[in-house]
PDB file of C-alpha atoms in Angstrom:
ATOM      1  CA  MET A   1      -0.032  -0.107   0.107  1.00  0.00           C
ATOM      2  CA  PHE A   2       2.681   2.294   0.836  1.00  0.00           C
ATOM      3  CA  ARG A   3       4.362   1.934  -2.384  1.00  0.00           C
ATOM      4  CA  PHE A   4       1.156   2.134  -4.468  1.00  0.00           C
ATOM      5  CA  ILE A   5       0.359   5.566  -2.837  1.00  0.00           C
ATOM      6  CA  LEU A   6       4.222   6.733  -3.545  1.00  0.00           C
ATOM      7  CA  ARG A   7       3.568   5.922  -6.730  1.00  0.00           C
ATOM      8  CA  ARG A   8       0.265   7.862  -6.962  1.00  0.00           C
ATOM      9  CA  LEU A   9       1.900  10.874  -5.426  1.00  0.00           C
ATOM     10  CA  LEU A  10       4.517  11.292  -8.480  1.00  0.00           C
ATOM     11  CA  GLN A  11       2.011  10.391 -11.074  1.00  0.00           C
ATOM     12  CA  MET A  12      -0.175  13.426  -9.466  1.00  0.00           C
ATOM     13  CA  VAL A  13       2.766  15.895  -9.594  1.00  0.00           C
ATOM     14  CA  LEU A  14       3.964  14.858 -13.396  1.00  0.00           C
ATOM     15  CA  ALA A  15      -0.806  15.361 -13.749  1.00  0.00           C
ATOM     16  CA  PHE A  16      -0.554  18.508 -12.165  1.00  0.00           C
ATOM     17  CA  PHE A  17       2.557  20.247 -13.906  1.00  0.00           C
ATOM     18  CA  GLY A  18       1.382  18.855 -17.407  1.00  0.00           C
ATOM     19  CA  THR A  19      -1.995  20.031 -16.797  1.00  0.00           C
ATOM     20  CA  THR A  20      -1.282  23.469 -15.776  1.00  0.00           C
ATOM     21  CA  LEU A  21       1.059  23.778 -18.440  1.00  0.00           C
ATOM     22  CA  ILE A  22      -1.568  23.183 -21.052  1.00  0.00           C
ATOM     23  CA  VAL A  23      -4.372  24.913 -19.680  1.00  0.00           C
ATOM     24  CA  TYR A  24      -1.360  27.778 -19.384  1.00  0.00           C
ATOM     25  CA  ALA A  25      -0.848  27.528 -22.696  1.00  0.00           C
ATOM     26  CA  LEU A  26      -4.310  27.771 -23.896  1.00  0.00           C
ATOM     27  CA  MET A  27      -4.824  30.878 -22.343  1.00  0.00           C
ATOM     28  CA  PHE A  28      -1.462  32.719 -23.438  1.00  0.00           C
ATOM     29  CA  ALA A  29      -0.644  31.258 -26.578  1.00  0.00           C
ATOM     30  CA  GLY A  30      -2.434  33.029 -29.072  1.00  0.00           C
ATOM     31  CA  GLN A  31      -4.174  35.125 -26.558  1.00  0.00           C
ATOM     32  CA  GLY A  32      -5.557  38.767 -28.238  1.00  0.00           C
ATOM     33  CA  ASP A  33      -5.444  41.544 -25.984  1.00  0.00           C
ATOM     34  CA  PRO A  34      -6.425  40.588 -22.386  1.00  0.00           C
ATOM     35  CA  ILE A  35      -5.921  44.017 -20.733  1.00  0.00           C
ATOM     36  CA  GLN A  36      -8.507  45.768 -23.449  1.00  0.00           C
ATOM     37  CA  ALA A  37     -11.005  42.913 -23.052  1.00  0.00           C
ATOM     38  CA  LEU A  38     -11.120  43.534 -19.211  1.00  0.00           C
ATOM     39  CA  ALA A  39     -11.404  46.993 -19.640  1.00  0.00           C
ATOM     40  CA  GLY A  40     -14.107  46.551 -22.399  1.00  0.00           C
ATOM     41  CA  GLU A  41     -15.175  49.198 -24.398  1.00  0.00           C
ATOM     42  CA  ARG A  42     -13.435  51.884 -22.464  1.00  0.00           C
ATOM     43  CA  PRO A  43      -9.925  52.819 -23.040  1.00  0.00           C
ATOM     44  CA  VAL A  44      -6.639  52.133 -21.834  1.00  0.00           C
ATOM     45  CA  THR A  45      -3.984  54.796 -21.106  1.00  0.00           C
ATOM     46  CA  ALA A  46      -0.858  54.253 -22.531  1.00  0.00           C
ATOM     47  CA  ALA A  47       0.593  54.220 -18.805  1.00  0.00           C
ATOM     48  CA  GLN A  48      -2.009  51.774 -17.273  1.00  0.00           C
ATOM     49  CA  ARG A  49      -0.825  49.745 -20.309  1.00  0.00           C
ATOM     50  CA  ALA A  50       2.437  49.883 -19.561  1.00  0.00           C
ATOM     51  CA  TYR A  51       2.154  48.566 -15.791  1.00  0.00           C
ATOM     52  CA  LEU A  52       0.205  45.797 -16.325  1.00  0.00           C
ATOM     53  CA  THR A  53       2.306  44.699 -19.077  1.00  0.00           C
ATOM     54  CA  GLU A  54       5.204  44.833 -17.103  1.00  0.00           C
ATOM     55  CA  LYS A  55       3.575  43.204 -14.206  1.00  0.00           C
ATOM     56  CA  PHE A  56       2.270  40.319 -16.208  1.00  0.00           C
ATOM     57  CA  HIS A  57       5.152  39.471 -17.873  1.00  0.00           C
ATOM     58  CA  LEU A  58       3.059  40.403 -21.029  1.00  0.00           C
ATOM     59  CA  ASP A  59       6.128  41.701 -23.084  1.00  0.00           C
ATOM     60  CA  GLN A  60       7.589  38.581 -22.850  1.00  0.00           C
ATOM     61  CA  THR A  61       6.512  37.152 -26.647  1.00  0.00           C
ATOM     62  CA  GLY A  62       7.632  33.885 -28.272  1.00  0.00           C
ATOM     63  CA  VAL A  63       8.504  30.289 -27.196  1.00  0.00           C
ATOM     64  CA  GLY A  64      11.181  31.173 -24.555  1.00  0.00           C
ATOM     65  CA  GLY A  65       8.503  34.148 -23.223  1.00  0.00           C
ATOM     66  CA  PHE A  66       6.210  31.827 -22.925  1.00  0.00           C
ATOM     67  CA  PHE A  67       8.315  29.305 -20.668  1.00  0.00           C
ATOM     68  CA  TYR A  68       9.593  32.286 -18.495  1.00  0.00           C
ATOM     69  CA  ARG A  69       5.989  33.592 -17.638  1.00  0.00           C
ATOM     70  CA  TYR A  70       5.052  29.720 -16.717  1.00  0.00           C
ATOM     71  CA  PHE A  71       8.081  29.107 -14.169  1.00  0.00           C
ATOM     72  CA  ASP A  72       7.867  32.283 -13.019  1.00  0.00           C
ATOM     73  CA  TYR A  73       3.763  31.402 -12.394  1.00  0.00           C
ATOM     74  CA  ILE A  74       5.133  27.854 -10.699  1.00  0.00           C
ATOM     75  CA  LYS A  75       7.756  29.206  -8.552  1.00  0.00           C
ATOM     76  CA  ASN A  76       5.512  32.026  -7.098  1.00  0.00           C
ATOM     77  CA  LEU A  77       2.721  29.026  -7.098  1.00  0.00           C
ATOM     78  CA  LEU A  78       4.950  26.590  -4.720  1.00  0.00           C
ATOM     79  CA  ARG A  79       5.537  29.290  -2.439  1.00  0.00           C
ATOM     80  CA  GLY A  80       1.935  29.326  -1.832  1.00  0.00           C
ATOM     81  CA  ASP A  81       1.251  32.559  -3.979  1.00  0.00           C
ATOM     82  CA  LEU A  82      -1.330  32.408  -6.718  1.00  0.00           C
ATOM     83  CA  GLY A  83      -0.620  35.955  -7.754  1.00  0.00           C
ATOM     84  CA  GLN A  84      -3.135  38.779  -8.988  1.00  0.00           C
ATOM     85  CA  SER A  85      -5.607  38.753 -11.469  1.00  0.00           C
ATOM     86  CA  LEU A  86      -5.719  41.524 -13.990  1.00  0.00           C
ATOM     87  CA  THR A  87      -8.252  43.671 -11.886  1.00  0.00           C
ATOM     88  CA  GLY A  88      -5.379  43.937  -9.118  1.00  0.00           C
ATOM     89  CA  ARG A  89      -6.949  41.710  -6.628  1.00  0.00           C
ATOM     90  CA  SER A  90      -5.357  38.685  -4.991  1.00  0.00           C
ATOM     91  CA  ILE A  91      -6.257  35.587  -6.623  1.00  0.00           C
ATOM     92  CA  GLY A  92      -6.194  33.645  -2.964  1.00  0.00           C
ATOM     93  CA  ASP A  93      -8.683  36.327  -1.466  1.00  0.00           C
ATOM     94  CA  ILE A  94     -11.061  35.198  -4.936  1.00  0.00           C
ATOM     95  CA  LEU A  95     -10.710  31.556  -3.650  1.00  0.00           C
ATOM     96  CA  ALA A  96     -11.043  32.409  -0.023  1.00  0.00           C
ATOM     97  CA  ALA A  97     -14.630  34.196  -0.776  1.00  0.00           C
ATOM     98  CA  ALA A  98     -15.634  31.592  -3.091  1.00  0.00           C
ATOM     99  CA  TRP A  99     -14.263  27.748  -1.717  1.00  0.00           C
ATOM    100  CA  PRO A 100     -17.128  27.847   1.284  1.00  0.00           C
ATOM    101  CA  VAL A 101     -19.897  28.629  -1.030  1.00  0.00           C
ATOM    102  CA  THR A 102     -18.829  26.086  -3.703  1.00  0.00           C
ATOM    103  CA  VAL A 103     -18.301  23.762  -0.876  1.00  0.00           C
ATOM    104  CA  LYS A 104     -21.843  24.269   0.612  1.00  0.00           C
ATOM    105  CA  LEU A 105     -23.025  23.607  -3.332  1.00  0.00           C
ATOM    106  CA  ALA A 106     -21.308  20.495  -3.854  1.00  0.00           C
ATOM    107  CA  LEU A 107     -22.072  18.965  -0.427  1.00  0.00           C
ATOM    108  CA  ILE A 108     -26.060  19.596  -1.214  1.00  0.00           C
ATOM    109  CA  ALA A 109     -25.509  18.171  -4.530  1.00  0.00           C
ATOM    110  CA  MET A 110     -23.671  15.033  -2.494  1.00  0.00           C
ATOM    111  CA  ALA A 111     -26.116  14.359  -0.173  1.00  0.00           C
ATOM    112  CA  VAL A 112     -28.784  14.166  -3.034  1.00  0.00           C
ATOM    113  CA  THR A 113     -26.842  11.752  -4.730  1.00  0.00           C
ATOM    114  CA  ILE A 114     -26.083   9.686  -1.857  1.00  0.00           C
ATOM    115  CA  LEU A 115     -29.850  10.089  -0.249  1.00  0.00           C
ATOM    116  CA  PHE A 116     -31.458   9.660  -3.423  1.00  0.00           C
ATOM    117  CA  GLY A 117     -29.965   8.187  -6.207  1.00  0.00           C
ATOM    118  CA  VAL A 118     -27.595   5.473  -3.750  1.00  0.00           C
ATOM    119  CA  THR A 119     -30.597   4.353  -1.987  1.00  0.00           C
ATOM    120  CA  ALA A 120     -33.446   4.435  -5.137  1.00  0.00           C
ATOM    121  CA  GLY A 121     -30.796   2.191  -6.974  1.00  0.00           C
ATOM    122  CA  VAL A 122     -30.418  -0.154  -4.239  1.00  0.00           C
ATOM    123  CA  LEU A 123     -34.313  -0.803  -4.026  1.00  0.00           C
ATOM    124  CA  ALA A 124     -33.905  -1.150  -7.966  1.00  0.00           C
ATOM    125  CA  GLY A 125     -31.222  -3.730  -8.145  1.00  0.00           C
ATOM    126  CA  ILE A 126     -33.440  -5.807  -5.555  1.00  0.00           C
ATOM    127  CA  ARG A 127     -36.563  -5.170  -7.315  1.00  0.00           C
ATOM    128  CA  ARG A 128     -35.102  -5.995 -10.728  1.00  0.00           C
ATOM    129  CA  ALA A 129     -37.564  -5.558 -13.590  1.00  0.00           C
ATOM    130  CA  SER A 130     -40.427  -4.106 -11.371  1.00  0.00           C
ATOM    131  CA  ILE A 131     -42.678  -1.379 -11.612  1.00  0.00           C
ATOM    132  CA  PHE A 132     -40.143   1.109  -9.211  1.00  0.00           C
ATOM    133  CA  ASP A 133     -37.162  -0.213 -11.070  1.00  0.00           C
ATOM    134  CA  ASN A 134     -38.723   0.929 -14.505  1.00  0.00           C
ATOM    135  CA  SER A 135     -40.007   3.870 -13.426  1.00  0.00           C
ATOM    136  CA  THR A 136     -36.412   5.102 -12.125  1.00  0.00           C
ATOM    137  CA  LEU A 137     -34.951   3.867 -15.406  1.00  0.00           C
ATOM    138  CA  LEU A 138     -37.239   6.257 -17.509  1.00  0.00           C
ATOM    139  CA  LEU A 139     -36.879   8.962 -15.265  1.00  0.00           C
ATOM    140  CA  THR A 140     -32.797   9.141 -14.658  1.00  0.00           C
ATOM    141  CA  LEU A 141     -32.892   8.520 -18.854  1.00  0.00           C
ATOM    142  CA  LEU A 142     -35.144  11.869 -19.100  1.00  0.00           C
ATOM    143  CA  VAL A 143     -32.785  13.493 -16.359  1.00  0.00           C
ATOM    144  CA  LEU A 144     -29.660  12.258 -18.810  1.00  0.00           C
ATOM    145  CA  GLY A 145     -31.344  13.827 -21.851  1.00  0.00           C
ATOM    146  CA  ILE A 146     -31.516  17.367 -20.248  1.00  0.00           C
ATOM    147  CA  PRO A 147     -28.721  19.476 -19.956  1.00  0.00           C
ATOM    148  CA  THR A 148     -27.793  21.552 -17.282  1.00  0.00           C
ATOM    149  CA  ILE A 149     -28.297  24.329 -19.273  1.00  0.00           C
ATOM    150  CA  VAL A 150     -31.743  23.835 -19.796  1.00  0.00           C
ATOM    151  CA  LEU A 151     -32.911  22.130 -16.477  1.00  0.00           C
ATOM    152  CA  ALA A 152     -31.434  25.030 -14.360  1.00  0.00           C
ATOM    153  CA  PRO A 153     -33.425  27.969 -16.271  1.00  0.00           C
ATOM    154  CA  LEU A 154     -36.252  25.586 -15.946  1.00  0.00           C
ATOM    155  CA  ALA A 155     -35.833  24.966 -12.467  1.00  0.00           C
ATOM    156  CA  GLN A 156     -35.247  28.444 -11.774  1.00  0.00           C
ATOM    157  CA  TYR A 157     -38.407  29.929 -13.454  1.00  0.00           C
ATOM    158  CA  PHE A 158     -41.016  26.811 -11.836  1.00  0.00           C
ATOM    159  CA  LEU A 159     -39.708  26.391  -8.498  1.00  0.00           C
ATOM    160  CA  GLY A 160     -38.173  29.681  -7.972  1.00  0.00           C
ATOM    161  CA  VAL A 161     -40.512  32.303  -9.877  1.00  0.00           C
ATOM    162  CA  ARG A 162     -43.737  30.770 -10.572  1.00  0.00           C
ATOM    163  CA  TRP A 163     -44.171  28.632  -7.468  1.00  0.00           C
ATOM    164  CA  GLN A 164     -42.024  30.281  -5.261  1.00  0.00           C
ATOM    165  CA  LEU A 165     -40.718  27.215  -3.332  1.00  0.00           C
ATOM    166  CA  PHE A 166     -37.369  28.370  -3.724  1.00  0.00           C
ATOM    167  CA  PRO A 167     -35.320  31.704  -4.047  1.00  0.00           C
ATOM    168  CA  PRO A 168     -34.833  32.098  -7.661  1.00  0.00           C
ATOM    169  CA  THR A 169     -31.619  33.458  -7.100  1.00  0.00           C
ATOM    170  CA  ALA A 170     -28.831  32.642  -4.396  1.00  0.00           C
ATOM    171  CA  GLY A 171     -27.229  36.399  -3.706  1.00  0.00           C
ATOM    172  CA  ALA A 172     -23.675  37.750  -2.830  1.00  0.00           C
ATOM    173  CA  ASP A 173     -23.823  35.792   0.630  1.00  0.00           C
ATOM    174  CA  PRO A 174     -26.053  32.827   0.240  1.00  0.00           C
ATOM    175  CA  ASP A 175     -27.370  30.311   3.295  1.00  0.00           C
ATOM    176  CA  LEU A 176     -28.202  26.747   3.102  1.00  0.00           C
ATOM    177  CA  TYR A 177     -31.608  27.296   1.806  1.00  0.00           C
ATOM    178  CA  ALA A 178     -30.633  29.809  -1.314  1.00  0.00           C
ATOM    179  CA  LEU A 179     -28.016  26.840  -2.533  1.00  0.00           C
ATOM    180  CA  LEU A 180     -30.454  24.110  -2.077  1.00  0.00           C
ATOM    181  CA  LEU A 181     -32.551  24.742  -5.150  1.00  0.00           C
ATOM    182  CA  PRO A 182     -28.937  24.870  -7.410  1.00  0.00           C
ATOM    183  CA  GLY A 183     -27.746  21.802  -5.101  1.00  0.00           C
ATOM    184  CA  ILE A 184     -30.366  19.709  -6.235  1.00  0.00           C
ATOM    185  CA  VAL A 185     -30.248  20.678 -10.027  1.00  0.00           C
ATOM    186  CA  LEU A 186     -26.642  20.500  -9.745  1.00  0.00           C
ATOM    187  CA  GLY A 187     -26.792  16.963  -8.084  1.00  0.00           C
ATOM    188  CA  SER A 188     -29.602  15.569 -10.768  1.00  0.00           C
ATOM    189  CA  LEU A 189     -27.134  14.356 -13.181  1.00  0.00           C
ATOM    190  CA  SER A 190     -24.936  12.820 -10.916  1.00  0.00           C
ATOM    191  CA  LEU A 191     -28.000  11.185  -9.107  1.00  0.00           C
ATOM    192  CA  ALA A 192     -29.431   9.735 -12.197  1.00  0.00           C
ATOM    193  CA  THR A 193     -25.910   8.486 -12.741  1.00  0.00           C
ATOM    194  CA  ALA A 194     -25.415   6.894  -9.155  1.00  0.00           C
ATOM    195  CA  LEU A 195     -28.873   5.427  -9.807  1.00  0.00           C
ATOM    196  CA  ARG A 196     -28.282   3.453 -12.544  1.00  0.00           C
ATOM    197  CA  LEU A 197     -24.561   2.667 -11.584  1.00  0.00           C
ATOM    198  CA  THR A 198     -26.052   1.366  -8.201  1.00  0.00           C
ATOM    199  CA  ARG A 199     -28.875  -0.722  -9.735  1.00  0.00           C
ATOM    200  CA  THR A 200     -26.615  -2.065 -12.029  1.00  0.00           C
ATOM    201  CA  SER A 201     -23.944  -3.182  -9.401  1.00  0.00           C
ATOM    202  CA  VAL A 202     -26.444  -4.743  -7.129  1.00  0.00           C
ATOM    203  CA  ALA A 203     -28.448  -6.946  -9.755  1.00  0.00           C
ATOM    204  CA  GLU A 204     -25.523  -8.285 -10.727  1.00  0.00           C
ATOM    205  CA  ASN A 205     -24.132  -9.297  -7.115  1.00  0.00           C
ATOM    206  CA  LEU A 206     -27.432 -10.864  -6.274  1.00  0.00           C
ATOM    207  CA  ARG A 207     -26.605 -13.220  -9.136  1.00  0.00           C
ATOM    208  CA  ALA A 208     -23.270 -13.825  -7.866  1.00  0.00           C
ATOM    209  CA  ASP A 209     -22.241 -17.424  -6.738  1.00  0.00           C
ATOM    210  CA  TYR A 210     -21.542 -16.366  -3.672  1.00  0.00           C
ATOM    211  CA  VAL A 211     -24.897 -15.080  -3.157  1.00  0.00           C
ATOM    212  CA  ARG A 212     -26.618 -18.611  -4.075  1.00  0.00           C
ATOM    213  CA  THR A 213     -23.849 -20.112  -1.209  1.00  0.00           C
ATOM    214  CA  ALA A 214     -25.197 -17.814   1.485  1.00  0.00           C
ATOM    215  CA  ARG A 215     -28.505 -18.759   0.605  1.00  0.00           C
ATOM    216  CA  SER A 216     -28.002 -22.309   0.227  1.00  0.00           C
ATOM    217  CA  LYS A 217     -27.043 -22.054   4.113  1.00  0.00           C
ATOM    218  CA  GLY A 218     -29.780 -20.072   5.040  1.00  0.00           C
ATOM    219  CA  LEU A 219     -28.977 -16.619   5.518  1.00  0.00           C
ATOM    220  CA  VAL A 220     -32.175 -14.530   5.381  1.00  0.00           C
ATOM    221  CA  LYS A 221     -32.290 -12.256   2.256  1.00  0.00           C
ATOM    222  CA  ARG A 222     -31.920  -8.438   4.592  1.00  0.00           C
ATOM    223  CA  ARG A 223     -28.753 -10.387   6.249  1.00  0.00           C
ATOM    224  CA  ILE A 224     -27.432 -11.495   2.426  1.00  0.00           C
ATOM    225  CA  VAL A 225     -28.034  -7.807   0.936  1.00  0.00           C
ATOM    226  CA  SER A 226     -27.050  -5.795   3.864  1.00  0.00           C
ATOM    227  CA  VAL A 227     -23.788  -7.524   4.739  1.00  0.00           C
ATOM    228  CA  HIS A 228     -22.460  -9.301   1.475  1.00  0.00           C
ATOM    229  CA  VAL A 229     -24.003  -7.552  -1.651  1.00  0.00           C
ATOM    230  CA  LEU A 230     -24.028  -4.078  -0.683  1.00  0.00           C
ATOM    231  CA  ARG A 231     -20.414  -3.960   0.075  1.00  0.00           C
ATOM    232  CA  ASN A 232     -19.389  -5.722  -3.343  1.00  0.00           C
ATOM    233  CA  SER A 233     -21.736  -3.525  -5.168  1.00  0.00           C
ATOM    234  CA  LEU A 234     -20.643   0.044  -3.666  1.00  0.00           C
ATOM    235  CA  ILE A 235     -16.887  -0.238  -4.903  1.00  0.00           C
ATOM    236  CA  PRO A 236     -17.983   1.145  -8.200  1.00  0.00           C
ATOM    237  CA  VAL A 237     -19.878   3.795  -6.924  1.00  0.00           C
ATOM    238  CA  VAL A 238     -17.874   5.125  -4.699  1.00  0.00           C
ATOM    239  CA  THR A 239     -15.964   5.247  -7.141  1.00  0.00           C
ATOM    240  CA  PHE A 240     -18.181   7.142  -9.337  1.00  0.00           C
ATOM    241  CA  LEU A 241     -18.804   9.550  -6.017  1.00  0.00           C
ATOM    242  CA  GLY A 242     -14.901  10.215  -5.338  1.00  0.00           C
ATOM    243  CA  VAL A 243     -14.489  11.515  -9.003  1.00  0.00           C
ATOM    244  CA  GLU A 244     -17.995  13.409  -8.876  1.00  0.00           C
ATOM    245  CA  LEU A 245     -16.673  14.938  -5.794  1.00  0.00           C
ATOM    246  CA  GLY A 246     -14.002  16.546  -7.554  1.00  0.00           C
ATOM    247  CA  ASN A 247     -15.775  17.555 -10.023  1.00  0.00           C
ATOM    248  CA  LEU A 248     -18.885  19.586  -7.809  1.00  0.00           C
ATOM    249  CA  MET A 249     -15.891  21.058  -5.334  1.00  0.00           C
ATOM    250  CA  SER A 250     -14.525  22.832  -9.037  1.00  0.00           C
ATOM    251  CA  GLY A 251     -18.194  24.580  -9.383  1.00  0.00           C
ATOM    252  CA  ALA A 252     -20.384  24.268 -12.051  1.00  0.00           C
ATOM    253  CA  ILE A 253     -20.182  27.609 -14.231  1.00  0.00           C
ATOM    254  CA  ILE A 254     -23.611  26.866 -15.443  1.00  0.00           C
ATOM    255  CA  THR A 255     -25.672  26.069 -12.652  1.00  0.00           C
ATOM    256  CA  GLU A 256     -23.583  28.845 -10.270  1.00  0.00           C
ATOM    257  CA  GLY A 257     -24.201  31.562 -13.393  1.00  0.00           C
ATOM    258  CA  VAL A 258     -28.155  30.922 -13.499  1.00  0.00           C
ATOM    259  CA  PHE A 259     -28.723  31.147 -10.245  1.00  0.00           C
ATOM    260  CA  ASN A 260     -26.008  34.208  -9.532  1.00  0.00           C
ATOM    261  CA  ILE A 261     -23.577  31.718  -7.006  1.00  0.00           C
ATOM    262  CA  PRO A 262     -20.607  33.559  -6.332  1.00  0.00           C
ATOM    263  CA  GLY A 263     -18.582  30.379  -6.483  1.00  0.00           C
ATOM    264  CA  VAL A 264     -15.624  29.245  -7.957  1.00  0.00           C
ATOM    265  CA  GLY A 265     -17.207  28.024 -10.647  1.00  0.00           C
ATOM    266  CA  PHE A 266     -18.456  31.793 -11.550  1.00  0.00           C
ATOM    267  CA  ASN A 267     -15.427  33.377 -10.908  1.00  0.00           C
ATOM    268  CA  LEU A 268     -13.786  30.722 -13.558  1.00  0.00           C
ATOM    269  CA  PHE A 269     -16.200  31.797 -16.073  1.00  0.00           C
ATOM    270  CA  ARG A 270     -15.555  35.463 -15.391  1.00  0.00           C
ATOM    271  CA  GLY A 271     -11.684  34.824 -15.609  1.00  0.00           C
ATOM    272  CA  ILE A 272     -12.502  33.185 -19.311  1.00  0.00           C
ATOM    273  CA  ARG A 273     -15.324  35.665 -20.276  1.00  0.00           C
ATOM    274  CA  THR A 274     -12.548  38.796 -19.363  1.00  0.00           C
ATOM    275  CA  GLU A 275      -9.778  36.668 -20.995  1.00  0.00           C
ATOM    276  CA  ASP A 276      -8.106  36.984 -17.195  1.00  0.00           C
ATOM    277  CA  GLY A 277      -5.386  34.530 -17.770  1.00  0.00           C
ATOM    278  CA  PRO A 278      -3.716  34.918 -14.384  1.00  0.00           C
ATOM    279  CA  LEU A 279      -7.231  34.496 -12.749  1.00  0.00           C
ATOM    280  CA  VAL A 280      -8.457  31.518 -14.903  1.00  0.00           C
ATOM    281  CA  VAL A 281      -5.105  29.574 -14.558  1.00  0.00           C
ATOM    282  CA  GLY A 282      -4.832  29.988 -11.189  1.00  0.00           C
ATOM    283  CA  ILE A 283      -7.984  28.475 -10.297  1.00  0.00           C
ATOM    284  CA  VAL A 284      -7.646  25.829 -12.271  1.00  0.00           C
ATOM    285  CA  SER A 285      -4.185  24.931 -10.647  1.00  0.00           C
ATOM    286  CA  VAL A 286      -6.194  24.284  -7.707  1.00  0.00           C
ATOM    287  CA  LEU A 287      -9.100  22.801  -9.107  1.00  0.00           C
ATOM    288  CA  VAL A 288      -6.419  20.031 -10.012  1.00  0.00           C
ATOM    289  CA  VAL A 289      -5.030  19.529  -6.960  1.00  0.00           C
ATOM    290  CA  VAL A 290      -8.429  18.978  -5.366  1.00  0.00           C
ATOM    291  CA  TYR A 291      -9.579  16.321  -8.348  1.00  0.00           C
ATOM    292  CA  LEU A 292      -6.110  14.448  -8.036  1.00  0.00           C
ATOM    293  CA  VAL A 293      -6.186  14.454  -4.262  1.00  0.00           C
ATOM    294  CA  SER A 294     -10.268  13.127  -4.294  1.00  0.00           C
ATOM    295  CA  ASN A 295      -8.887  10.020  -7.024  1.00  0.00           C
ATOM    296  CA  LEU A 296      -6.300   9.577  -4.428  1.00  0.00           C
ATOM    297  CA  VAL A 297      -8.654   9.038  -1.587  1.00  0.00           C
ATOM    298  CA  VAL A 298     -11.136   6.658  -3.839  1.00  0.00           C
ATOM    299  CA  ASP A 299      -7.961   4.392  -4.815  1.00  0.00           C
ATOM    300  CA  VAL A 300      -7.061   3.965  -1.021  1.00  0.00           C
ATOM    301  CA  LEU A 301     -10.621   3.068  -0.364  1.00  0.00           C
ATOM    302  CA  TYR A 302     -10.873   0.208  -2.780  1.00  0.00           C
ATOM    303  CA  ALA A 303      -9.057  -1.517   0.119  1.00  0.00           C
ATOM    304  CA  VAL A 304     -11.278  -0.708   2.973  1.00  0.00           C
ATOM    305  CA  LEU A 305     -14.682  -1.874   1.048  1.00  0.00           C
ATOM    306  CA  ASP A 306     -12.535  -5.118  -0.108  1.00  0.00           C
ATOM    307  CA  PRO A 307      -9.823  -6.446   1.699  1.00  0.00           C
ATOM    308  CA  ARG A 308      -9.422  -8.472  -1.072  1.00  0.00           C
ATOM    309  CA  ILE A 309      -8.250  -5.586  -3.421  1.00  0.00           C
ATOM    310  CA  ARG A 310      -3.946  -5.552  -2.874  1.00  0.00           C
ATOM    311  CA  TYR A 311      -1.814  -2.931  -4.618  1.00  0.00           C
ATOM    312  CA  GLU A 312       1.236  -4.456  -5.386  1.00  0.00           C
TER     313      GLU A 312
END
């Protein structure tokens, strides 16, 4: 196990530098005029342009200039300095204000996925080919067929504006109730996928040889399902939930944009729209670390859920 974790940590380092290099290249290679994009239609004085150009090393052109800016960014990043956006605000302060909101939103979405998706998936797997099973498969197919860019405005209009069951927008400092509807929308796709995955895994394990052996020994169905089937069935589900948690922690750009949530995804979209390269690269760098760590935790949990799994 120790060697496995060490090997994964080394892979994480390579993945981190490779990802940040690609994102940095996409944001800065062939970039137009980020200073003018930030100012919009307002004129930029020569003094302002010269100051921003020198501050962000935009005068370093070509391949050499690109790698100079990249390694300068990595050097500051390893010291814990995410730098400043083109607006002059510290990226660390932006993330510090956005993370609590995104974490709340991700936890609500994950809770909805586990409570409803996994639970309904277990019931559908046990009652395979029943009315409940067929109904859940049909509903999940419908949810998976509707993109978030359509589902979010529909939920906002009907549940927030027309029926007034939830606040239509979250606002600057949203509480848990204001984030409930966005969390449900954000977790709907994860819920549908988790339900189908759990249902398939439970149904397959119920037909396994060890289940027939347990039945022949006289064990009741409740004990077979709770002790044997669920533990083996949860392995692919935990894999999905771990990866999905990393995705949810990154903040959904569409969901946070529709409901006006000042989270990570909202700030990431703003940085892309205004061509704020330092802001985009800084946010993505942190999100890559979150995603890699969540995947490492999931891999370690394999051995906890199933002792038969060993890492050589």
